[in-house]
PDB file of C-alpha atoms in Angstrom:
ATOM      1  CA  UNK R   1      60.368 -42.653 -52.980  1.00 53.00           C
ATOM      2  CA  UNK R   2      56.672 -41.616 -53.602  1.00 63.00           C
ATOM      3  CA  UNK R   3      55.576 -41.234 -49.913  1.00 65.00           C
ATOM      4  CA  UNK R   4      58.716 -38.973 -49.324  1.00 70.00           C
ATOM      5  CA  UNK R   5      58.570 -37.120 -52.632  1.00 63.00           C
ATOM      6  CA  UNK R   6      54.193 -36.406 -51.602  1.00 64.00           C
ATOM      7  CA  UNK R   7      55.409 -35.056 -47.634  1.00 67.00           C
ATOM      8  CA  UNK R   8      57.707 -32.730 -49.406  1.00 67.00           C
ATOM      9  CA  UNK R   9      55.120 -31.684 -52.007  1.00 63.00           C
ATOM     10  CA  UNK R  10      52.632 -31.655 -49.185  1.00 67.00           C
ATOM     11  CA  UNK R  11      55.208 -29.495 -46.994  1.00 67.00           C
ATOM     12  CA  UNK R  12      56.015 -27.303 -49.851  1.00 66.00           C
ATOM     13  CA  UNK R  13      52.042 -26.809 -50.564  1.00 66.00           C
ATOM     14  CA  UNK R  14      51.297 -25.712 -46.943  1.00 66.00           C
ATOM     15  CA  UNK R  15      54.608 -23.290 -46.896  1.00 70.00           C
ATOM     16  CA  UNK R  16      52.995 -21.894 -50.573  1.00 71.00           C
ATOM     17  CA  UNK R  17      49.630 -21.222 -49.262  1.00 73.00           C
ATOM     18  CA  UNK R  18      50.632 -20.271 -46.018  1.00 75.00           C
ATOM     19  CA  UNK R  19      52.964 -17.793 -47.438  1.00 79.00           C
ATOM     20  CA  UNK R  20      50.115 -16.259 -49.560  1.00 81.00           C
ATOM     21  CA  UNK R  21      47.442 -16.655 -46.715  1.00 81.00           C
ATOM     22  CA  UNK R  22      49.972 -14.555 -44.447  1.00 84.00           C
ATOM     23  CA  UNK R  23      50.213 -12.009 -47.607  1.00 88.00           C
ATOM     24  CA  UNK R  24      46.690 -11.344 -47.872  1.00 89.00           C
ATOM     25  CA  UNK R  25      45.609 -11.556 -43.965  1.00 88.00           C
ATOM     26  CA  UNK R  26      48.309  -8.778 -44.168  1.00 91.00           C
ATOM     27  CA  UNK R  27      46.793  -6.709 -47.307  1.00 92.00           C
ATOM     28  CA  UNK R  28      43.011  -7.394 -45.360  1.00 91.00           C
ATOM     29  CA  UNK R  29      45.142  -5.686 -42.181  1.00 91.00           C
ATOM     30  CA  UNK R  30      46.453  -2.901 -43.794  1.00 91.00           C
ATOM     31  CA  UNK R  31      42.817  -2.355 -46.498  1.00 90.00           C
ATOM     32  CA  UNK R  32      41.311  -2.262 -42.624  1.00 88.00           C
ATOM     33  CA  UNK R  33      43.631   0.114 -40.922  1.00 87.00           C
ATOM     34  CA  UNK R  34      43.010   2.402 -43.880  1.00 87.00           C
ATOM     35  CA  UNK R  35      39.670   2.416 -44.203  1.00 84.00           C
ATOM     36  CA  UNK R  36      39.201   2.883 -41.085  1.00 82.00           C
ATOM     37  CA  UNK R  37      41.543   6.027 -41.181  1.00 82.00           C
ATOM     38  CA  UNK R  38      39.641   7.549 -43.999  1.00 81.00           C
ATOM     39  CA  UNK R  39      36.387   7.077 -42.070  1.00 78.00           C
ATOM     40  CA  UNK R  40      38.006   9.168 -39.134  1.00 75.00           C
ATOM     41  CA  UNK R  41      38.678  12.034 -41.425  1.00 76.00           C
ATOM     42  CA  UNK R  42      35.867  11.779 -43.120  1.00 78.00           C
ATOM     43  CA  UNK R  43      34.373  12.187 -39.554  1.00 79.00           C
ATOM     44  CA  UNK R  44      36.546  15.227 -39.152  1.00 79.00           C
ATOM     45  CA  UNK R  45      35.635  16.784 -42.420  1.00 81.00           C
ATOM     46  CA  UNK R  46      31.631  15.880 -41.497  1.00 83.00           C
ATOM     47  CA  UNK R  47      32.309  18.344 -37.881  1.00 85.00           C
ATOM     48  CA  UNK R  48      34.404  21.020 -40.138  1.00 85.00           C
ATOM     49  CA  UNK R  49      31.839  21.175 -42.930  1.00 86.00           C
ATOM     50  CA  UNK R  50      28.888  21.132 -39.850  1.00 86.00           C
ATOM     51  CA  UNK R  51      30.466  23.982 -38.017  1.00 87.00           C
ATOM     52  CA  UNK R  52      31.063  26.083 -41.659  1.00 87.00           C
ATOM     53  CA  UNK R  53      27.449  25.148 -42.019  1.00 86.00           C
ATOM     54  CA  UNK R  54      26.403  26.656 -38.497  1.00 86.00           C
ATOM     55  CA  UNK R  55      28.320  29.556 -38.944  1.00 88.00           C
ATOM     56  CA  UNK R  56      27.087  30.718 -42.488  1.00 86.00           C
ATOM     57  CA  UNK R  57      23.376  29.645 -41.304  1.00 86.00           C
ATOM     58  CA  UNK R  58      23.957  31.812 -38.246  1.00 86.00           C
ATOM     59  CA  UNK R  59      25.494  34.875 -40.418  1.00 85.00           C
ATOM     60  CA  UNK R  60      22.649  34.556 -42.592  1.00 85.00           C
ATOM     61  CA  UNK R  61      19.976  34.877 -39.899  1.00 85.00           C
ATOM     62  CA  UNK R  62      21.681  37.941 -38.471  1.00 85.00           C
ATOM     63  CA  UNK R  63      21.749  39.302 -41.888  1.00 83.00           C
ATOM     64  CA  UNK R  64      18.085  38.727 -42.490  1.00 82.00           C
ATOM     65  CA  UNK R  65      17.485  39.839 -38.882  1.00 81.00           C
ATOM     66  CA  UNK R  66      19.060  43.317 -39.475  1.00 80.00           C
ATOM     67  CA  UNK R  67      17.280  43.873 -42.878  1.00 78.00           C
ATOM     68  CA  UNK R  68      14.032  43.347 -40.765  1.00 75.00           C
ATOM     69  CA  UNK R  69      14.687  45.393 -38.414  1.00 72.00           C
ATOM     70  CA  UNK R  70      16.078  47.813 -40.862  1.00 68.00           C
ATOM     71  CA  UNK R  71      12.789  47.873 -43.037  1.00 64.00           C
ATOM     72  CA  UNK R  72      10.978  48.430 -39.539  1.00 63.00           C
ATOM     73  CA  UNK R  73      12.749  51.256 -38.580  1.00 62.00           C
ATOM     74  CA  UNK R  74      12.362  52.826 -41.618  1.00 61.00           C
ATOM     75  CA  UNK R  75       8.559  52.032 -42.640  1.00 59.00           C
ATOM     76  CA  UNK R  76       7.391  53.149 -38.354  1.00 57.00           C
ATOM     77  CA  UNK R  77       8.884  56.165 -39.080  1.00 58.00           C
ATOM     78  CA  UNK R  78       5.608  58.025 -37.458  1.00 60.00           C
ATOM     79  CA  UNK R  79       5.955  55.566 -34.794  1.00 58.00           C
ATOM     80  CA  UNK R  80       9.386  56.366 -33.844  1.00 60.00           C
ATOM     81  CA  UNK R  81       8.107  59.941 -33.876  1.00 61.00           C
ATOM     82  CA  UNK R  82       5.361  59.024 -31.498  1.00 61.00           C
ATOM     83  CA  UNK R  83       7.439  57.218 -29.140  1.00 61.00           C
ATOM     84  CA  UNK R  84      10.063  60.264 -29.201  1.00 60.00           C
ATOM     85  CA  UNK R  85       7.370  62.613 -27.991  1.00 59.00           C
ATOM     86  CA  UNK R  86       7.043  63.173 -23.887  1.00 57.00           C
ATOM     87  CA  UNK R  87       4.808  61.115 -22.098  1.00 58.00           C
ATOM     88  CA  UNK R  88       4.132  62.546 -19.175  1.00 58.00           C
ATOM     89  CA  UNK R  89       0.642  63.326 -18.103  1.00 60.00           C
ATOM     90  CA  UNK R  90       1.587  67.093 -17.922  1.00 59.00           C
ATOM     91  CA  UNK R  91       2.587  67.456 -21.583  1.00 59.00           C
ATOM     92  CA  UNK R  92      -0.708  66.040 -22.335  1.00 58.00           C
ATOM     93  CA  UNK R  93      -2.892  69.539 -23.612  1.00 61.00           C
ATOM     94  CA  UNK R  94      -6.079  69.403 -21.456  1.00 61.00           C
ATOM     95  CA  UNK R  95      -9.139  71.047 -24.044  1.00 60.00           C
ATOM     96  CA  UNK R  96     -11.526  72.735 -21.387  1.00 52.00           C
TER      97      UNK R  96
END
């Protein structure tokens, strides 16, 4: 009676711990599959959030680009007037 009573305990032990070993391979399985989902969109989010950052960076340089070439124009002033005037070699006044 106690050999058969231990290969039933024994049976019932493995069937116990199998059943929770098959539970929590299956929780690791599923903790994997997300995490490795939310690393994919955080991947995603990294290339959106790169490409806002490329496009705001690249806005701002045009912005600072026109206000330099704004201040330019307007401080060269006499050279704009320079550059409007005829340059040919006959328009030059020749003193005698």
């Amino acid at each position: 009676m106690i050999p058969e009573l231990g290969k039933r305990l024994r049976g019932f032990r493995w069937k116990f711990f199998g059943m929770w070993g098959l539970i929590a391979l299956l929780l690791a399985v599923m903790n994997y599959r997300f995490i490795t989902s939310q690393l994919d969109h955080n991947d995603a989010l990294r290339e959106d959030m790169r490409l806002i950052v490329d496009t705001v960076a690249d806005d701002v340089a045009e912005a600072r680009l026109e206000k330099t070439i704004g201040g330019l124009r307007s401080s060269n002033t006499g050279l704009e007037r320079a550059m409007a005037r005829p340059t040919s070699i006959d328009s030059v006044p020749v003193s005698a």
